[in-house]
Amino acid sequence: MATPAAPSPKKINRIGLEPVAYRGGKTTLCAGCGHNAISERIIDAFYEMGVDPTRVLKLSGIGCSSKSPAYFLGSAHGFNSVHGRMPSVATGALLANRTMLGIGVSGDGDTGAIGIGQFVHLMRRNLPLIYVIEDNGCYGLTKGQFSPTADVGSRLKNGVVNDLPPIDVCALAVELGATFVARSFSGDKKQLLSILKAAISHRGTCMIDVISPCVTFNDHEGSTKSYAYVKEHDDPLNEISFVPFFQDISVDYEPGTSMPVRMHDGSTLVLRKLEESYDPTNRTEAIRTLHDANRRGEFATGIIYIEPDGMDFLTMLNLVDEPLATLPLEVTRPPRAAFDAILDAHT
Ligand SMILES: Cc1ncc(C[n+]2csc(CCOP(=O)(O)OP(=O)(O)O)c2C)c(N)n1
Ligand code: SF4
Ligand SMILES: [Mg+2]
């Protein structure tokens, strides 16, 4: 009798979890929506980096995009907040527990319209948070109206033409002080995965604008956020290799054409220049490059700006090591005698 084949070993990551531990609920978004592809990459990135999902805080506002956190990391802590108000909820939550890894998912409407005030202050604070914009140039959930990232001349299905200039959320983030700014495309698995893994290693605000076509309302000819248009006009600035701190591999790179960036957690990001002489550590150059690409009707993708050693908001506040959320009552509440002393001083 033939001996039965030994079962193949289960695929696990460095903390012993299987990929299924990183999945969430079944998506209720339209089949083919770019947002679903982004959830898949988030699942892959957190699995490959061996992040404990129970130590993750996932947040969002309102929109099809903001429903996405329900579809990844089912055992993480989640908060689906109010339209455009996720940044303040994230700030409060991370202040209460600085040991959590925060990821927020927003939409171009959620961020660029009702939430623009909150977005601006989040970018200048450098809160340690991965902030993903699932950017389809429209309000998908409310049936496809133009959002503030829609390009001039872009057309709705019913023929209406957008004649307002767009907000470039990447240029805005760079200008305001975000320390990790990237742009990608939901259809570019490799690039988006590398960017997300690097973002997990960064300490500070990671603003990642992902062009994510809305197949139901904004994927037709005449739209500049359709799969066909984005594929045709994607202009990558760099090719990204990422070596996490737990892989003991020495990184080979050609000086002049590649640039290694040492991340906060000891990982290495190697950026091979595709655009001649592009330096992603130069803020002014980043903004100029984004303006040039916009003028040509192209999307500059990749790591647009990176400052690996910038001071983050929580460090700046000089918080105690123990998370505020778990400090015992005896520490957070002054004793009766202290209150009495204050009252006595005022009588
Ligand atoms: C205070 C408030 N105003 C307006 C709305 C209606 N609304 C819901 S989602 C949305 C826009 C969503 O667009 P976006 O953020 O781009 O997400 P998408 O659906 O395109 O992924 C709007 C205007 C709301 N829910 N709450
Ligand atoms: S309406 Fe558009 S954005 Fe919303 S789920 Fe469908 S394809 Fe995605
Ligand atoms: Mg949208």
Short mmCIF file of C-alpha atoms and ligand atoms in Angstrom, two decimals:
data_model
loop_
_atom_site.label_atom_id
_atom_site.label_comp_id
_atom_site.label_asym_id
_atom_site.label_seq_id
_atom_site.Cartn_x
_atom_site.Cartn_y
_atom_site.Cartn_z
CA MET A 1 0.00 0.00 0.00
CA ALA A 2 1.36 3.45 -0.96
CA THR A 3 2.20 5.72 1.98
CA PRO A 4 -0.07 8.80 1.97
CA ALA A 5 1.76 12.03 1.05
CA ALA A 6 2.70 14.17 4.05
CA PRO A 7 0.47 17.28 4.29
CA SER A 8 2.30 20.31 2.90
CA PRO A 9 3.48 22.66 5.67
CA LYS A 10 1.19 25.60 6.34
CA LYS A 11 2.33 28.98 5.06
CA ILE A 12 3.01 31.20 8.06
CA ASN A 13 4.78 34.51 8.58
CA ARG A 14 7.49 35.50 11.08
CA ILE A 15 5.02 35.71 13.98
CA GLY A 16 3.50 32.33 13.10
CA LEU A 17 0.24 33.56 11.56
CA GLU A 18 -1.35 32.29 8.35
CA PRO A 19 -2.53 34.69 5.62
CA VAL A 20 -6.16 34.08 6.66
CA ALA A 21 -5.46 35.90 9.97
CA TYR A 22 -5.07 39.09 7.93
CA ARG A 23 -8.32 38.85 6.00
CA GLY A 24 -11.53 40.69 6.88
CA GLY A 25 -15.20 40.38 5.95
CA LYS A 26 -16.41 39.67 2.43
CA THR A 27 -16.47 42.85 0.34
CA THR A 28 -19.78 44.49 -0.51
CA LEU A 29 -18.16 46.86 -3.04
CA CYS A 30 -18.75 46.47 -6.82
CA ALA A 31 -16.82 43.68 -8.54
CA GLY A 32 -13.73 45.22 -10.16
CA CYS A 33 -13.67 48.31 -7.89
CA GLY A 34 -10.07 49.45 -7.41
CA HIS A 35 -10.70 49.71 -3.66
CA ASN A 36 -10.91 45.89 -3.42
CA ALA A 37 -7.43 45.54 -4.94
CA ILE A 38 -6.06 48.00 -2.36
CA SER A 39 -7.56 45.94 0.51
CA GLU A 40 -5.79 42.88 -0.94
CA ARG A 41 -2.43 44.68 -0.94
CA ILE A 42 -2.97 45.87 2.65
CA ILE A 43 -3.61 42.24 3.65
CA ASP A 44 -0.42 41.12 1.83
CA ALA A 45 1.73 43.91 3.30
CA PHE A 46 0.69 43.33 6.93
CA TYR A 47 1.08 39.55 6.51
CA GLU A 48 4.52 39.82 4.89
CA MET A 49 5.73 42.30 7.50
CA GLY A 50 4.50 40.02 10.29
CA VAL A 51 2.47 42.74 12.02
CA ASP A 52 0.24 41.47 14.85
CA PRO A 53 -3.25 42.41 13.59
CA THR A 54 -4.56 42.79 17.16
CA ARG A 55 -2.10 45.69 17.61
CA VAL A 56 -3.50 47.57 14.60
CA LEU A 57 -6.00 50.40 14.67
CA LYS A 58 -7.90 50.80 11.37
CA LEU A 59 -9.92 53.94 10.84
CA SER A 60 -11.99 55.57 8.13
CA GLY A 61 -14.49 58.29 7.29
CA ILE A 62 -17.50 57.79 4.98
CA GLY A 63 -17.62 56.55 1.38
CA CYS A 64 -17.15 53.29 -0.54
CA SER A 65 -13.43 53.67 0.26
CA SER A 66 -14.17 54.17 3.94
CA LYS A 67 -16.01 50.84 4.03
CA SER A 68 -12.76 49.08 3.09
CA PRO A 69 -11.32 48.54 6.61
CA ALA A 70 -14.16 46.03 7.14
CA TYR A 71 -12.54 43.89 4.42
CA PHE A 72 -9.03 43.54 5.89
CA LEU A 73 -7.45 42.63 9.26
CA GLY A 74 -10.64 41.28 10.85
CA SER A 75 -9.08 41.05 14.32
CA ALA A 76 -7.74 44.64 14.37
CA HIS A 77 -9.48 47.45 16.28
CA GLY A 78 -11.70 49.44 13.90
CA PHE A 79 -13.56 52.74 13.89
CA ASN A 80 -15.66 53.86 10.92
CA SER A 81 -16.05 57.54 11.85
CA VAL A 82 -17.78 60.60 10.38
CA HIS A 83 -17.35 61.96 6.81
CA GLY A 84 -13.99 63.77 6.63
CA ARG A 85 -13.30 63.51 10.36
CA MET A 86 -11.10 60.42 10.54
CA PRO A 87 -7.86 62.42 11.19
CA SER A 88 -9.08 63.77 14.52
CA VAL A 89 -10.35 60.36 15.62
CA ALA A 90 -6.98 58.84 14.64
CA THR A 91 -5.11 61.56 16.53
CA GLY A 92 -7.12 60.93 19.70
CA ALA A 93 -6.83 57.16 19.46
CA LEU A 94 -3.07 57.19 18.88
CA LEU A 95 -2.55 59.70 21.67
CA ALA A 96 -4.44 57.36 24.00
CA ASN A 97 -2.39 54.37 22.93
CA ARG A 98 0.89 55.16 21.20
CA THR A 99 1.82 51.47 20.93
CA MET A 100 -0.81 50.77 18.25
CA LEU A 101 -0.05 50.83 14.52
CA GLY A 102 -2.59 53.13 12.85
CA ILE A 103 -3.91 52.85 9.31
CA GLY A 104 -6.62 55.15 7.99
CA VAL A 105 -8.48 54.72 4.72
CA SER A 106 -10.17 57.71 3.15
CA GLY A 107 -11.61 58.73 -0.21
CA ASP A 108 -10.80 61.67 -2.48
CA GLY A 109 -14.14 63.21 -1.43
CA ASP A 110 -13.69 62.34 2.23
CA THR A 111 -10.21 63.90 2.20
CA GLY A 112 -10.32 66.61 -0.49
CA ALA A 113 -13.81 68.06 0.09
CA ILE A 114 -15.47 67.86 3.52
CA GLY A 115 -12.29 66.64 5.24
CA ILE A 116 -9.72 69.02 3.75
CA GLY A 117 -9.31 71.03 6.98
CA GLN A 118 -8.61 67.91 9.02
CA PHE A 119 -6.27 66.56 6.33
CA VAL A 120 -4.19 69.76 6.32
CA HIS A 121 -3.57 69.62 10.07
CA LEU A 122 -2.86 65.89 10.03
CA MET A 123 -0.12 66.41 7.42
CA ARG A 124 1.61 69.18 9.38
CA ARG A 125 1.59 67.20 12.63
CA ASN A 126 3.39 64.11 11.37
CA LEU A 127 1.23 61.76 13.43
CA PRO A 128 2.48 58.17 13.01
CA LEU A 129 -0.34 57.00 10.74
CA ILE A 130 -0.58 55.32 7.35
CA TYR A 131 -3.16 57.45 5.52
CA VAL A 132 -4.42 55.84 2.31
CA ILE A 133 -6.59 57.80 -0.11
CA GLU A 134 -8.51 55.51 -2.47
CA ASP A 135 -8.72 58.10 -5.23
CA ASN A 136 -11.31 57.62 -7.98
CA GLY A 137 -11.93 61.30 -8.76
CA CYS A 138 -15.59 61.00 -7.76
CA TYR A 139 -18.03 60.44 -4.89
CA GLY A 140 -18.65 56.75 -5.62
CA LEU A 141 -21.04 56.11 -2.73
CA THR A 142 -23.39 58.95 -3.74
CA LYS A 143 -23.41 57.94 -7.43
CA GLY A 144 -20.38 59.46 -9.07
CA GLN A 145 -20.36 63.29 -8.72
CA PHE A 146 -16.97 64.97 -9.35
CA SER A 147 -14.68 65.19 -6.35
CA PRO A 148 -11.90 67.78 -5.81
CA THR A 149 -9.28 65.45 -7.36
CA ALA A 150 -11.13 65.25 -10.70
CA ASP A 151 -9.00 66.74 -13.50
CA VAL A 152 -10.07 69.75 -15.55
CA GLY A 153 -11.78 68.48 -18.70
CA SER A 154 -12.64 65.09 -17.21
CA ARG A 155 -16.15 64.02 -18.26
CA LEU A 156 -18.94 62.32 -16.31
CA LYS A 157 -20.87 59.47 -17.98
CA ASN A 158 -23.73 61.89 -18.73
CA GLY A 159 -21.37 64.24 -20.57
CA VAL A 160 -20.92 66.91 -17.86
CA VAL A 161 -17.38 68.32 -18.01
CA ASN A 162 -15.39 69.27 -14.90
CA ASP A 163 -14.06 72.81 -15.24
CA LEU A 164 -12.53 73.28 -11.79
CA PRO A 165 -8.79 72.70 -11.20
CA PRO A 166 -7.96 69.61 -9.12
CA ILE A 167 -6.31 69.48 -5.71
CA ASP A 168 -3.12 67.42 -5.88
CA VAL A 169 -3.19 65.72 -2.48
CA CYS A 170 0.43 64.61 -2.82
CA ALA A 171 1.71 68.13 -3.55
CA LEU A 172 -0.36 69.42 -0.63
CA ALA A 173 1.00 66.74 1.74
CA VAL A 174 4.62 67.45 0.73
CA GLU A 175 4.11 71.19 1.11
CA LEU A 176 2.53 70.77 4.55
CA GLY A 177 5.31 68.62 5.98
CA ALA A 178 4.25 64.95 5.65
CA THR A 179 7.37 62.82 5.92
CA PHE A 180 6.35 59.99 3.57
CA VAL A 181 4.35 60.79 0.45
CA ALA A 182 3.66 58.28 -2.31
CA ARG A 183 1.33 57.78 -5.23
CA SER A 184 0.38 54.46 -6.75
CA PHE A 185 -2.29 52.73 -8.82
CA SER A 186 -4.61 49.97 -7.57
CA GLY A 187 -3.68 47.99 -10.69
CA ASP A 188 0.07 48.02 -9.88
CA LYS A 189 0.38 45.19 -7.34
CA LYS A 190 4.15 45.25 -7.01
CA GLN A 191 4.60 48.98 -6.56
CA LEU A 192 1.70 49.36 -4.13
CA LEU A 193 2.84 46.42 -2.00
CA SER A 194 6.38 47.81 -1.67
CA ILE A 195 5.04 51.26 -0.76
CA LEU A 196 2.76 49.80 1.93
CA LYS A 197 5.56 47.71 3.43
CA ALA A 198 7.83 50.76 3.57
CA ALA A 199 4.97 52.73 5.17
CA ILE A 200 4.67 50.11 7.94
CA SER A 201 8.36 50.73 8.69
CA HIS A 202 8.07 54.52 8.78
CA ARG A 203 7.52 56.55 11.96
CA GLY A 204 5.42 59.56 10.92
CA THR A 205 2.56 60.34 8.58
CA CYS A 206 2.58 58.22 5.40
CA MET A 207 0.25 59.78 2.86
CA ILE A 208 -0.40 57.31 0.05
CA ASP A 209 -2.65 58.46 -2.79
CA VAL A 210 -3.77 55.38 -4.73
CA ILE A 211 -5.57 55.97 -8.01
CA SER A 212 -8.43 53.49 -7.70
CA PRO A 213 -10.90 53.45 -10.59
CA CYS A 214 -14.64 53.42 -9.83
CA VAL A 215 -15.87 50.88 -12.37
CA THR A 216 -19.50 51.88 -11.92
CA PHE A 217 -19.36 55.67 -12.29
CA ASN A 218 -15.93 56.77 -13.54
CA ASP A 219 -14.30 54.19 -15.81
CA HIS A 220 -15.44 55.44 -19.22
CA GLU A 221 -13.65 57.21 -22.05
CA GLY A 222 -13.23 60.87 -21.13
CA SER A 223 -12.45 60.12 -17.48
CA THR A 224 -8.84 60.63 -16.36
CA LYS A 225 -9.29 58.14 -13.48
CA SER A 226 -10.29 55.14 -15.66
CA TYR A 227 -8.17 51.95 -15.75
CA ALA A 228 -7.27 52.60 -19.39
CA TYR A 229 -6.24 56.25 -18.85
CA VAL A 230 -4.18 55.58 -15.72
CA LYS A 231 -2.36 52.62 -17.29
CA GLU A 232 -1.49 54.77 -20.29
CA HIS A 233 -0.35 57.80 -18.24
CA ASP A 234 1.45 56.18 -15.28
CA ASP A 235 4.94 57.71 -15.05
CA PRO A 236 6.89 55.93 -12.25
CA LEU A 237 9.67 57.98 -10.64
CA ASN A 238 11.44 55.05 -9.02
CA GLU A 239 11.53 51.27 -8.85
CA ILE A 240 11.13 50.22 -5.23
CA SER A 241 12.89 47.34 -3.46
CA PHE A 242 12.19 46.86 0.21
CA VAL A 243 14.22 44.71 2.60
CA PRO A 244 12.55 44.38 6.03
CA PHE A 245 14.71 44.55 9.16
CA PHE A 246 14.07 40.86 9.94
CA GLN A 247 15.63 39.65 6.68
CA ASP A 248 19.35 39.65 7.11
CA ILE A 249 20.21 40.47 3.51
CA SER A 250 22.86 42.95 2.47
CA VAL A 251 21.45 45.29 -0.11
CA ASP A 252 23.22 45.78 -3.43
CA TYR A 253 22.66 49.03 -5.20
CA GLU A 254 24.39 51.06 -7.83
CA PRO A 255 25.38 54.45 -6.43
CA GLY A 256 24.22 57.22 -8.74
CA THR A 257 21.27 55.32 -10.14
CA SER A 258 19.90 53.93 -6.85
CA MET A 259 19.40 55.38 -3.44
CA PRO A 260 19.16 53.42 -0.17
CA VAL A 261 16.96 54.84 2.58
CA ARG A 262 17.35 53.48 6.11
CA MET A 263 13.90 53.28 7.73
CA HIS A 264 12.99 53.90 11.38
CA ASP A 265 12.75 50.16 12.24
CA GLY A 266 16.04 49.22 10.53
CA SER A 267 14.50 48.12 7.22
CA THR A 268 16.08 49.33 3.98
CA LEU A 269 14.25 50.90 1.09
CA VAL A 270 16.19 51.04 -2.16
CA LEU A 271 14.88 53.44 -4.74
CA ARG A 272 16.19 52.91 -8.26
CA LYS A 273 15.82 56.12 -10.16
CA LEU A 274 13.71 55.89 -13.28
CA GLU A 275 13.37 59.63 -13.68
CA GLU A 276 16.89 60.85 -14.22
CA SER A 277 18.31 62.52 -11.09
CA TYR A 278 15.04 62.43 -9.10
CA ASP A 279 15.83 62.90 -5.41
CA PRO A 280 12.87 61.95 -3.16
CA THR A 281 14.45 63.67 -0.16
CA ASN A 282 14.20 67.08 -1.81
CA ARG A 283 10.88 68.73 -0.96
CA THR A 284 11.09 71.45 -3.61
CA GLU A 285 11.99 68.99 -6.33
CA ALA A 286 9.08 66.74 -5.31
CA ILE A 287 6.59 69.58 -5.74
CA ARG A 288 8.12 70.66 -9.06
CA THR A 289 7.99 67.07 -10.36
CA LEU A 290 4.32 66.72 -9.40
CA HIS A 291 3.47 70.02 -11.13
CA ASP A 292 5.33 68.95 -14.29
CA ALA A 293 3.55 65.57 -14.41
CA ASN A 294 0.16 67.25 -13.89
CA ARG A 295 0.88 69.65 -16.75
CA ARG A 296 1.64 66.68 -19.05
CA GLY A 297 -1.58 64.93 -17.94
CA GLU A 298 0.45 62.13 -16.32
CA PHE A 299 0.57 60.54 -12.86
CA ALA A 300 4.01 60.58 -11.23
CA THR A 301 3.96 57.41 -9.10
CA GLY A 302 6.31 55.81 -6.56
CA ILE A 303 7.88 57.34 -3.45
CA ILE A 304 7.54 61.05 -4.09
CA TYR A 305 8.98 62.37 -0.83
CA ILE A 306 10.62 60.72 2.15
CA GLU A 307 12.17 62.07 5.34
CA PRO A 308 12.96 59.00 7.47
CA ASP A 309 14.17 60.89 10.56
CA GLY A 310 11.53 63.61 11.00
CA MET A 311 10.20 64.16 14.54
CA ASP A 312 6.77 62.53 14.89
CA PHE A 313 3.87 64.10 16.77
CA LEU A 314 3.81 61.63 19.68
CA THR A 315 7.55 61.95 20.33
CA MET A 316 7.23 65.73 20.10
CA LEU A 317 4.56 65.67 22.84
CA ASN A 318 6.97 63.83 25.13
CA LEU A 319 4.32 61.36 26.29
CA VAL A 320 5.07 58.85 29.03
CA ASP A 321 6.06 55.38 27.78
CA GLU A 322 3.03 53.62 29.23
CA PRO A 323 -0.01 54.17 26.95
CA LEU A 324 -2.40 56.71 28.49
CA ALA A 325 -5.22 54.23 27.91
CA THR A 326 -3.67 51.67 30.28
CA LEU A 327 -2.26 53.95 32.97
CA PRO A 328 -3.77 52.86 36.31
CA LEU A 329 -6.22 55.13 38.14
CA GLU A 330 -3.75 55.74 40.99
CA VAL A 331 -1.43 57.40 38.47
CA THR A 332 -3.97 59.39 36.45
CA ARG A 333 -6.09 60.61 39.41
CA PRO A 334 -4.34 62.79 41.99
CA PRO A 335 -4.95 61.62 45.59
CA ARG A 336 -7.51 63.34 47.85
CA ALA A 337 -4.72 65.10 49.74
CA ALA A 338 -3.51 66.80 46.53
CA PHE A 339 -7.01 68.15 45.80
CA ASP A 340 -7.33 69.37 49.38
CA ALA A 341 -3.98 71.15 49.10
CA ILE A 342 -5.14 72.94 45.91
CA LEU A 343 -8.43 73.97 47.51
CA ASP A 344 -6.64 75.18 50.65
CA ALA A 345 -4.34 77.31 48.51
CA HIS A 346 -7.40 79.16 47.18
CA THR A 347 -9.25 79.78 50.40
C1 LIG B 1 -21.65 65.06 6.66
C2 LIG B 1 -21.95 64.27 5.41
N1 LIG B 1 -22.08 64.92 4.24
C3 LIG B 1 -22.32 64.24 3.10
C4 LIG B 1 -22.47 62.88 3.13
C5 LIG B 1 -22.81 62.15 1.84
N2 LIG B 1 -21.66 61.41 1.32
C6 LIG B 1 -21.45 60.12 1.67
S1 LIG B 1 -20.09 59.49 0.98
C7 LIG B 1 -19.75 60.94 0.18
C8 LIG B 1 -18.57 61.11 -0.74
C9 LIG B 1 -17.75 59.88 -0.89
O1 LIG B 1 -16.72 60.11 -1.81
P1 LIG B 1 -15.26 59.56 -1.54
O2 LIG B 1 -14.75 59.99 -0.22
O3 LIG B 1 -14.44 59.97 -2.72
O4 LIG B 1 -15.46 57.99 -1.46
P2 LIG B 1 -15.79 56.92 -2.61
O5 LIG B 1 -17.23 56.56 -2.36
O6 LIG B 1 -15.58 57.57 -3.94
O7 LIG B 1 -14.84 55.81 -2.36
C10 LIG B 1 -20.70 61.91 0.46
C11 LIG B 1 -20.71 63.28 -0.08
C12 LIG B 1 -22.32 62.23 4.38
N3 LIG B 1 -22.43 60.90 4.49
N4 LIG B 1 -22.08 62.93 5.49
S1 SF4 B 2 -19.65 52.72 -6.75
FE1 SF4 B 2 -17.57 52.89 -7.54
S2 SF4 B 2 -16.28 53.32 -5.73
FE2 SF4 B 2 -18.24 52.48 -5.00
S3 SF4 B 2 -17.90 50.28 -4.80
FE3 SF4 B 2 -18.78 50.65 -6.84
S4 SF4 B 2 -16.99 50.83 -8.19
FE4 SF4 B 2 -16.25 51.10 -6.09
MG MG B 3 -13.99 58.84 -4.38
#
